Amino acid sequence: MEFQYSLKQIMDITGVTKRTLHYYDEIGLLKVQKNENNYRVYNQNDLVRLQKILLLKNLDMSIKEIYKVIDYNDEQLKSVLENQKVSLTQKINNLENLRIAIEKFINNIPIVEIEELNHVPYKQYQEEAKIKYENLDVYKTYTNKHNDQLLSNKENIERLDQIFEKFNGLAINKVNISEAKDVVYEWKDLMNLYTHFDNELLCLIADTYHNDVRFKNYFKKFNNPYLTSFISEAVNYHLSQVQS
């Protein structure tokens, strides 16, 4: 005869409450048998099913989502868990960054200088831009044609770094901003690779490099505290009076 677990034994093994087990039974997620005394009893398959439910629940899947996949075979379930693994890895990385940020703050590093807190999601920048510039025609042009491929393309990010290196070389050598035209237009061409930016909006973006403290950590790697000021001045000099 197959071994049967009592409700209390299942509670002791899994840590699941009596109320939750009753709920799973009522909704058909974990239907169990009753013995001659009308008590719920669980077999080994029930225990395995419950462990699957708990695993999926710990991955933040809803009861509705669990209901859809609980009867999958192992291969199907592996596919589901593979997707969950990617999401879980990202959450772990985010939590680790948060732990590092908290530790830095505890060690008296100003919050605006904590790199882990200053990688502001691009969607947040979009929302800020909407609030600041939504009445500008240039912003309307930007939102109508916007495409974030520029920021997601590794090659373009590397090109942007190279352009900033060129700006940095000019700034270090104290080249007059009037002679930075080629680099300004190289930057403009890259920014416009996927989306048309009006010159006025490009000037606003360059000003943001200098005025927004969240860019501070990014530009640290160039070891030049005057770089963002140079970029802002150069871009405004060459683009502010030019037709787009």
PDB file of C-alpha atoms in Angstrom:
ATOM      1  CA  MET A   1       0.000   0.000   0.000  1.00  0.00           C
ATOM      2  CA  GLU A   2       1.301   3.448  -0.956  1.00  0.00           C
ATOM      3  CA  PHE A   3       2.417   5.603   1.938  1.00  0.00           C
ATOM      4  CA  GLN A   4       0.039   8.419   2.763  1.00  0.00           C
ATOM      5  CA  TYR A   5       0.857  11.703   4.454  1.00  0.00           C
ATOM      6  CA  SER A   6      -1.524  13.428   6.808  1.00  0.00           C
ATOM      7  CA  LEU A   7      -2.341  17.099   6.438  1.00  0.00           C
ATOM      8  CA  LYS A   8      -0.131  17.910   9.420  1.00  0.00           C
ATOM      9  CA  GLN A   9       2.795  15.946   7.984  1.00  0.00           C
ATOM     10  CA  ILE A  10       2.531  17.859   4.704  1.00  0.00           C
ATOM     11  CA  MET A  11       2.437  21.110   6.657  1.00  0.00           C
ATOM     12  CA  ASP A  12       5.558  20.083   8.606  1.00  0.00           C
ATOM     13  CA  ILE A  13       7.439  19.018   5.462  1.00  0.00           C
ATOM     14  CA  THR A  14       6.625  22.025   3.286  1.00  0.00           C
ATOM     15  CA  GLY A  15       5.768  24.824   5.708  1.00  0.00           C
ATOM     16  CA  VAL A  16       2.492  25.437   3.878  1.00  0.00           C
ATOM     17  CA  THR A  17      -0.418  26.448   6.089  1.00  0.00           C
ATOM     18  CA  LYS A  18      -3.585  24.429   6.538  1.00  0.00           C
ATOM     19  CA  ARG A  19      -5.628  27.242   5.051  1.00  0.00           C
ATOM     20  CA  THR A  20      -3.483  27.337   1.901  1.00  0.00           C
ATOM     21  CA  LEU A  21      -3.673  23.562   1.431  1.00  0.00           C
ATOM     22  CA  HIS A  22      -7.455  23.711   1.755  1.00  0.00           C
ATOM     23  CA  TYR A  23      -7.526  26.553  -0.788  1.00  0.00           C
ATOM     24  CA  TYR A  24      -5.418  24.607  -3.308  1.00  0.00           C
ATOM     25  CA  ASP A  25      -7.802  21.684  -2.886  1.00  0.00           C
ATOM     26  CA  GLU A  26     -10.898  23.842  -3.341  1.00  0.00           C
ATOM     27  CA  ILE A  27      -9.687  25.430  -6.596  1.00  0.00           C
ATOM     28  CA  GLY A  28      -8.469  22.126  -7.988  1.00  0.00           C
ATOM     29  CA  LEU A  29      -4.798  23.024  -8.016  1.00  0.00           C
ATOM     30  CA  LEU A  30      -3.964  20.226  -5.580  1.00  0.00           C
ATOM     31  CA  LYS A  31      -6.916  17.849  -5.344  1.00  0.00           C
ATOM     32  CA  VAL A  32      -6.400  15.213  -2.660  1.00  0.00           C
ATOM     33  CA  GLN A  33      -8.162  12.112  -1.434  1.00  0.00           C
ATOM     34  CA  LYS A  34      -9.891  11.621   1.899  1.00  0.00           C
ATOM     35  CA  ASN A  35      -9.578   8.537   4.061  1.00  0.00           C
ATOM     36  CA  GLU A  36     -12.343   6.570   5.739  1.00  0.00           C
ATOM     37  CA  ASN A  37     -12.418   9.141   8.546  1.00  0.00           C
ATOM     38  CA  ASN A  38     -12.939  11.949   5.992  1.00  0.00           C
ATOM     39  CA  TYR A  39      -9.469  13.413   6.614  1.00  0.00           C
ATOM     40  CA  ARG A  40      -7.360  14.699   3.743  1.00  0.00           C
ATOM     41  CA  VAL A  41      -4.456  12.410   2.869  1.00  0.00           C
ATOM     42  CA  TYR A  42      -1.595  13.031   0.474  1.00  0.00           C
ATOM     43  CA  ASN A  43       0.454  10.563  -1.556  1.00  0.00           C
ATOM     44  CA  GLN A  44       3.949  10.999  -2.981  1.00  0.00           C
ATOM     45  CA  ASN A  45       2.644  12.441  -6.250  1.00  0.00           C
ATOM     46  CA  ASP A  46       0.676  15.046  -4.306  1.00  0.00           C
ATOM     47  CA  LEU A  47       3.820  16.052  -2.444  1.00  0.00           C
ATOM     48  CA  VAL A  48       5.786  16.391  -5.697  1.00  0.00           C
ATOM     49  CA  ARG A  49       2.980  18.483  -7.211  1.00  0.00           C
ATOM     50  CA  LEU A  50       2.923  20.725  -4.149  1.00  0.00           C
ATOM     51  CA  GLN A  51       6.680  21.213  -4.381  1.00  0.00           C
ATOM     52  CA  LYS A  52       6.250  22.286  -8.021  1.00  0.00           C
ATOM     53  CA  ILE A  53       3.560  24.745  -6.972  1.00  0.00           C
ATOM     54  CA  LEU A  54       5.835  26.211  -4.305  1.00  0.00           C
ATOM     55  CA  LEU A  55       8.715  26.539  -6.760  1.00  0.00           C
ATOM     56  CA  LEU A  56       6.571  28.419  -9.261  1.00  0.00           C
ATOM     57  CA  LYS A  57       5.037  30.557  -6.520  1.00  0.00           C
ATOM     58  CA  ASN A  58       8.516  31.530  -5.324  1.00  0.00           C
ATOM     59  CA  LEU A  59       9.197  32.723  -8.866  1.00  0.00           C
ATOM     60  CA  ASP A  60       6.345  35.225  -8.441  1.00  0.00           C
ATOM     61  CA  MET A  61       3.994  33.352 -10.738  1.00  0.00           C
ATOM     62  CA  SER A  62       0.319  33.926 -10.022  1.00  0.00           C
ATOM     63  CA  ILE A  63      -2.081  31.097  -9.165  1.00  0.00           C
ATOM     64  CA  LYS A  64      -3.612  31.546 -12.613  1.00  0.00           C
ATOM     65  CA  GLU A  65      -0.195  31.192 -14.269  1.00  0.00           C
ATOM     66  CA  ILE A  66       0.678  28.180 -12.105  1.00  0.00           C
ATOM     67  CA  TYR A  67      -2.622  26.538 -13.009  1.00  0.00           C
ATOM     68  CA  LYS A  68      -1.687  26.770 -16.707  1.00  0.00           C
ATOM     69  CA  VAL A  69       1.696  25.062 -16.367  1.00  0.00           C
ATOM     70  CA  ILE A  70       1.393  22.738 -13.374  1.00  0.00           C
ATOM     71  CA  ASP A  71       0.485  19.742 -15.547  1.00  0.00           C
ATOM     72  CA  TYR A  72       3.311  20.326 -18.024  1.00  0.00           C
ATOM     73  CA  ASN A  73       5.744  17.464 -18.447  1.00  0.00           C
ATOM     74  CA  ASP A  74       9.344  17.965 -17.338  1.00  0.00           C
ATOM     75  CA  GLU A  75      10.556  19.188 -20.746  1.00  0.00           C
ATOM     76  CA  GLN A  76       7.769  21.748 -21.022  1.00  0.00           C
ATOM     77  CA  LEU A  77       8.366  22.894 -17.473  1.00  0.00           C
ATOM     78  CA  LYS A  78      12.097  23.268 -18.161  1.00  0.00           C
ATOM     79  CA  SER A  79      11.264  25.701 -20.958  1.00  0.00           C
ATOM     80  CA  VAL A  80       9.113  27.771 -18.598  1.00  0.00           C
ATOM     81  CA  LEU A  81      11.802  27.753 -15.923  1.00  0.00           C
ATOM     82  CA  GLU A  82      14.481  28.754 -18.420  1.00  0.00           C
ATOM     83  CA  ASN A  83      12.602  32.000 -19.031  1.00  0.00           C
ATOM     84  CA  GLN A  84      12.134  32.460 -15.301  1.00  0.00           C
ATOM     85  CA  LYS A  85      15.858  31.889 -14.791  1.00  0.00           C
ATOM     86  CA  VAL A  86      16.703  34.884 -16.989  1.00  0.00           C
ATOM     87  CA  SER A  87      14.334  37.094 -15.016  1.00  0.00           C
ATOM     88  CA  LEU A  88      15.666  35.749 -11.722  1.00  0.00           C
ATOM     89  CA  THR A  89      19.274  36.416 -12.746  1.00  0.00           C
ATOM     90  CA  GLN A  90      18.385  40.029 -13.508  1.00  0.00           C
ATOM     91  CA  LYS A  91      16.681  40.397 -10.132  1.00  0.00           C
ATOM     92  CA  ILE A  92      19.753  38.960  -8.400  1.00  0.00           C
ATOM     93  CA  ASN A  93      21.998  41.444 -10.227  1.00  0.00           C
ATOM     94  CA  ASN A  94      19.696  44.314  -9.312  1.00  0.00           C
ATOM     95  CA  LEU A  95      19.677  43.278  -5.667  1.00  0.00           C
ATOM     96  CA  GLU A  96      23.472  43.001  -5.638  1.00  0.00           C
ATOM     97  CA  ASN A  97      23.766  46.498  -7.101  1.00  0.00           C
ATOM     98  CA  LEU A  98      21.350  47.744  -4.469  1.00  0.00           C
ATOM     99  CA  ARG A  99      23.405  46.068  -1.722  1.00  0.00           C
ATOM    100  CA  ILE A 100      26.576  47.747  -3.017  1.00  0.00           C
ATOM    101  CA  ALA A 101      24.800  51.105  -3.225  1.00  0.00           C
ATOM    102  CA  ILE A 102      23.546  50.835   0.359  1.00  0.00           C
ATOM    103  CA  GLU A 103      27.018  49.909   1.573  1.00  0.00           C
ATOM    104  CA  LYS A 104      28.521  52.930  -0.194  1.00  0.00           C
ATOM    105  CA  PHE A 105      25.909  55.250   1.277  1.00  0.00           C
ATOM    106  CA  ILE A 106      26.575  53.852   4.762  1.00  0.00           C
ATOM    107  CA  ASN A 107      30.263  54.597   4.136  1.00  0.00           C
ATOM    108  CA  ASN A 108      29.417  58.282   3.547  1.00  0.00           C
ATOM    109  CA  ILE A 109      29.538  58.386  -0.243  1.00  0.00           C
ATOM    110  CA  PRO A 110      27.045  61.053  -1.447  1.00  0.00           C
ATOM    111  CA  ILE A 111      24.029  59.480  -3.079  1.00  0.00           C
ATOM    112  CA  VAL A 112      24.544  61.335  -6.377  1.00  0.00           C
ATOM    113  CA  GLU A 113      28.014  59.774  -6.637  1.00  0.00           C
ATOM    114  CA  ILE A 114      26.835  56.201  -6.157  1.00  0.00           C
ATOM    115  CA  GLU A 115      27.184  54.673  -9.591  1.00  0.00           C
ATOM    116  CA  GLU A 116      24.752  51.820  -8.928  1.00  0.00           C
ATOM    117  CA  LEU A 117      21.950  54.338  -8.343  1.00  0.00           C
ATOM    118  CA  ASN A 118      22.746  56.601 -11.263  1.00  0.00           C
ATOM    119  CA  HIS A 119      22.016  54.296 -14.197  1.00  0.00           C
ATOM    120  CA  VAL A 120      18.600  55.812 -14.671  1.00  0.00           C
ATOM    121  CA  PRO A 121      16.345  53.695 -16.886  1.00  0.00           C
ATOM    122  CA  TYR A 122      15.884  55.175 -20.351  1.00  0.00           C
ATOM    123  CA  LYS A 123      12.090  55.261 -19.873  1.00  0.00           C
ATOM    124  CA  GLN A 124      12.615  57.610 -16.940  1.00  0.00           C
ATOM    125  CA  TYR A 125      14.658  59.956 -19.118  1.00  0.00           C
ATOM    126  CA  GLN A 126      11.825  59.871 -21.668  1.00  0.00           C
ATOM    127  CA  GLU A 127       9.312  60.841 -18.995  1.00  0.00           C
ATOM    128  CA  GLU A 128      11.545  63.652 -17.744  1.00  0.00           C
ATOM    129  CA  ALA A 129      11.990  64.910 -21.299  1.00  0.00           C
ATOM    130  CA  LYS A 130       8.240  64.868 -21.794  1.00  0.00           C
ATOM    131  CA  ILE A 131       7.729  66.975 -18.659  1.00  0.00           C
ATOM    132  CA  LYS A 132      10.499  69.432 -19.523  1.00  0.00           C
ATOM    133  CA  TYR A 133      10.106  69.763 -23.274  1.00  0.00           C
ATOM    134  CA  GLU A 134       6.620  68.591 -24.265  1.00  0.00           C
ATOM    135  CA  ASN A 135       5.664  72.067 -25.480  1.00  0.00           C
ATOM    136  CA  LEU A 136       8.617  72.243 -27.849  1.00  0.00           C
ATOM    137  CA  ASP A 137       8.102  71.304 -31.485  1.00  0.00           C
ATOM    138  CA  VAL A 138      11.477  69.578 -31.444  1.00  0.00           C
ATOM    139  CA  TYR A 139      10.336  67.222 -28.706  1.00  0.00           C
ATOM    140  CA  LYS A 140       7.172  66.372 -30.638  1.00  0.00           C
ATOM    141  CA  THR A 141       9.366  65.540 -33.627  1.00  0.00           C
ATOM    142  CA  TYR A 142      11.514  63.346 -31.417  1.00  0.00           C
ATOM    143  CA  THR A 143       8.594  61.424 -29.886  1.00  0.00           C
ATOM    144  CA  ASN A 144       6.972  60.864 -33.265  1.00  0.00           C
ATOM    145  CA  LYS A 145      10.105  59.252 -34.686  1.00  0.00           C
ATOM    146  CA  HIS A 146      11.726  57.883 -31.545  1.00  0.00           C
ATOM    147  CA  ASN A 147      13.564  54.572 -31.633  1.00  0.00           C
ATOM    148  CA  ASP A 148      15.759  53.352 -28.754  1.00  0.00           C
ATOM    149  CA  GLN A 149      17.925  51.087 -30.922  1.00  0.00           C
ATOM    150  CA  LEU A 150      20.741  53.623 -30.656  1.00  0.00           C
ATOM    151  CA  LEU A 151      21.109  53.005 -26.940  1.00  0.00           C
ATOM    152  CA  SER A 152      20.690  49.233 -27.155  1.00  0.00           C
ATOM    153  CA  ASN A 153      23.291  48.740 -29.889  1.00  0.00           C
ATOM    154  CA  LYS A 154      26.715  47.922 -28.430  1.00  0.00           C
ATOM    155  CA  GLU A 155      28.552  49.172 -31.512  1.00  0.00           C
ATOM    156  CA  ASN A 156      26.842  52.558 -31.313  1.00  0.00           C
ATOM    157  CA  ILE A 157      27.607  52.862 -27.602  1.00  0.00           C
ATOM    158  CA  GLU A 158      31.278  52.223 -28.393  1.00  0.00           C
ATOM    159  CA  ARG A 159      31.149  54.851 -31.146  1.00  0.00           C
ATOM    160  CA  LEU A 160      29.655  57.322 -28.698  1.00  0.00           C
ATOM    161  CA  ASP A 161      32.535  56.643 -26.295  1.00  0.00           C
ATOM    162  CA  GLN A 162      34.999  57.267 -29.127  1.00  0.00           C
ATOM    163  CA  ILE A 163      33.350  60.573 -29.961  1.00  0.00           C
ATOM    164  CA  PHE A 164      33.528  61.672 -26.335  1.00  0.00           C
ATOM    165  CA  GLU A 165      37.222  60.725 -26.373  1.00  0.00           C
ATOM    166  CA  LYS A 166      37.655  63.105 -29.315  1.00  0.00           C
ATOM    167  CA  PHE A 167      35.838  65.856 -27.437  1.00  0.00           C
ATOM    168  CA  ASN A 168      38.085  65.127 -24.471  1.00  0.00           C
ATOM    169  CA  GLY A 169      41.233  65.409 -26.558  1.00  0.00           C
ATOM    170  CA  LEU A 170      40.147  68.819 -27.800  1.00  0.00           C
ATOM    171  CA  ALA A 171      39.252  69.960 -24.287  1.00  0.00           C
ATOM    172  CA  ILE A 172      42.545  68.774 -22.775  1.00  0.00           C
ATOM    173  CA  ASN A 173      44.507  70.525 -25.515  1.00  0.00           C
ATOM    174  CA  LYS A 174      42.433  73.662 -24.925  1.00  0.00           C
ATOM    175  CA  VAL A 175      41.286  73.795 -28.526  1.00  0.00           C
ATOM    176  CA  ASN A 176      38.790  76.578 -29.147  1.00  0.00           C
ATOM    177  CA  ILE A 177      35.203  75.335 -29.418  1.00  0.00           C
ATOM    178  CA  SER A 178      34.998  76.954 -32.849  1.00  0.00           C
ATOM    179  CA  GLU A 179      37.363  74.212 -34.069  1.00  0.00           C
ATOM    180  CA  ALA A 180      35.236  71.352 -32.716  1.00  0.00           C
ATOM    181  CA  LYS A 181      32.776  71.392 -35.610  1.00  0.00           C
ATOM    182  CA  ASP A 182      33.768  68.001 -37.066  1.00  0.00           C
ATOM    183  CA  VAL A 183      33.345  66.201 -33.745  1.00  0.00           C
ATOM    184  CA  VAL A 184      30.051  67.975 -33.036  1.00  0.00           C
ATOM    185  CA  TYR A 185      28.647  66.836 -36.374  1.00  0.00           C
ATOM    186  CA  GLU A 186      29.986  63.327 -35.890  1.00  0.00           C
ATOM    187  CA  TRP A 187      28.085  63.230 -32.586  1.00  0.00           C
ATOM    188  CA  LYS A 188      24.996  64.665 -34.274  1.00  0.00           C
ATOM    189  CA  ASP A 189      25.137  62.047 -37.049  1.00  0.00           C
ATOM    190  CA  LEU A 190      25.320  59.236 -34.515  1.00  0.00           C
ATOM    191  CA  MET A 191      22.441  60.626 -32.475  1.00  0.00           C
ATOM    192  CA  ASN A 192      20.372  60.871 -35.654  1.00  0.00           C
ATOM    193  CA  LEU A 193      21.202  57.374 -36.822  1.00  0.00           C
ATOM    194  CA  TYR A 194      17.788  56.018 -35.844  1.00  0.00           C
ATOM    195  CA  THR A 195      15.862  59.128 -34.816  1.00  0.00           C
ATOM    196  CA  HIS A 196      15.795  62.674 -36.130  1.00  0.00           C
ATOM    197  CA  PHE A 197      16.846  65.109 -33.439  1.00  0.00           C
ATOM    198  CA  ASP A 198      16.247  68.790 -34.087  1.00  0.00           C
ATOM    199  CA  ASN A 199      19.352  70.904 -33.429  1.00  0.00           C
ATOM    200  CA  GLU A 200      17.559  72.607 -30.552  1.00  0.00           C
ATOM    201  CA  LEU A 201      16.938  69.280 -28.851  1.00  0.00           C
ATOM    202  CA  LEU A 202      20.542  68.219 -29.477  1.00  0.00           C
ATOM    203  CA  CYS A 203      21.658  71.354 -27.650  1.00  0.00           C
ATOM    204  CA  LEU A 204      19.360  70.469 -24.764  1.00  0.00           C
ATOM    205  CA  ILE A 205      20.829  66.959 -24.656  1.00  0.00           C
ATOM    206  CA  ALA A 206      24.363  68.371 -24.564  1.00  0.00           C
ATOM    207  CA  ASP A 207      23.335  70.702 -21.738  1.00  0.00           C
ATOM    208  CA  THR A 208      21.982  67.689 -19.862  1.00  0.00           C
ATOM    209  CA  TYR A 209      25.401  66.015 -20.027  1.00  0.00           C
ATOM    210  CA  HIS A 210      26.750  68.974 -18.091  1.00  0.00           C
ATOM    211  CA  ASN A 211      23.861  69.810 -15.766  1.00  0.00           C
ATOM    212  CA  ASP A 212      22.410  66.438 -14.801  1.00  0.00           C
ATOM    213  CA  VAL A 213      24.403  64.925 -11.910  1.00  0.00           C
ATOM    214  CA  ARG A 214      23.466  61.409 -13.022  1.00  0.00           C
ATOM    215  CA  PHE A 215      25.874  61.716 -15.957  1.00  0.00           C
ATOM    216  CA  LYS A 216      28.703  62.484 -13.547  1.00  0.00           C
ATOM    217  CA  ASN A 217      29.762  58.867 -13.066  1.00  0.00           C
ATOM    218  CA  TYR A 218      29.658  58.097 -16.779  1.00  0.00           C
ATOM    219  CA  PHE A 219      32.004  60.955 -17.648  1.00  0.00           C
ATOM    220  CA  LYS A 220      34.356  60.194 -14.729  1.00  0.00           C
ATOM    221  CA  LYS A 221      36.216  57.693 -16.899  1.00  0.00           C
ATOM    222  CA  PHE A 222      37.500  60.522 -19.103  1.00  0.00           C
ATOM    223  CA  ASN A 223      39.337  62.102 -16.136  1.00  0.00           C
ATOM    224  CA  ASN A 224      38.430  65.628 -17.166  1.00  0.00           C
ATOM    225  CA  PRO A 225      36.049  67.679 -14.986  1.00  0.00           C
ATOM    226  CA  TYR A 226      35.667  70.223 -17.794  1.00  0.00           C
ATOM    227  CA  LEU A 227      34.662  67.755 -20.517  1.00  0.00           C
ATOM    228  CA  THR A 228      30.888  68.090 -20.193  1.00  0.00           C
ATOM    229  CA  SER A 229      31.162  71.863 -20.134  1.00  0.00           C
ATOM    230  CA  PHE A 230      33.247  71.738 -23.321  1.00  0.00           C
ATOM    231  CA  ILE A 231      30.744  69.425 -25.048  1.00  0.00           C
ATOM    232  CA  SER A 232      27.819  71.631 -24.065  1.00  0.00           C
ATOM    233  CA  GLU A 233      29.519  74.806 -25.236  1.00  0.00           C
ATOM    234  CA  ALA A 234      30.771  73.256 -28.481  1.00  0.00           C
ATOM    235  CA  VAL A 235      27.415  71.750 -29.434  1.00  0.00           C
ATOM    236  CA  ASN A 236      25.561  74.965 -28.668  1.00  0.00           C
ATOM    237  CA  TYR A 237      28.138  77.023 -30.579  1.00  0.00           C
ATOM    238  CA  HIS A 238      27.839  74.951 -33.748  1.00  0.00           C
ATOM    239  CA  LEU A 239      24.167  73.961 -33.672  1.00  0.00           C
ATOM    240  CA  SER A 240      22.184  76.653 -31.870  1.00  0.00           C
ATOM    241  CA  GLN A 241      22.278  79.073 -34.795  1.00  0.00           C
ATOM    242  CA  VAL A 242      22.054  76.446 -37.531  1.00  0.00           C
ATOM    243  CA  GLN A 243      18.937  75.233 -39.296  1.00  0.00           C
ATOM    244  CA  SER A 244      18.233  71.539 -38.571  1.00  0.00           C
TER     245      SER A 244
END
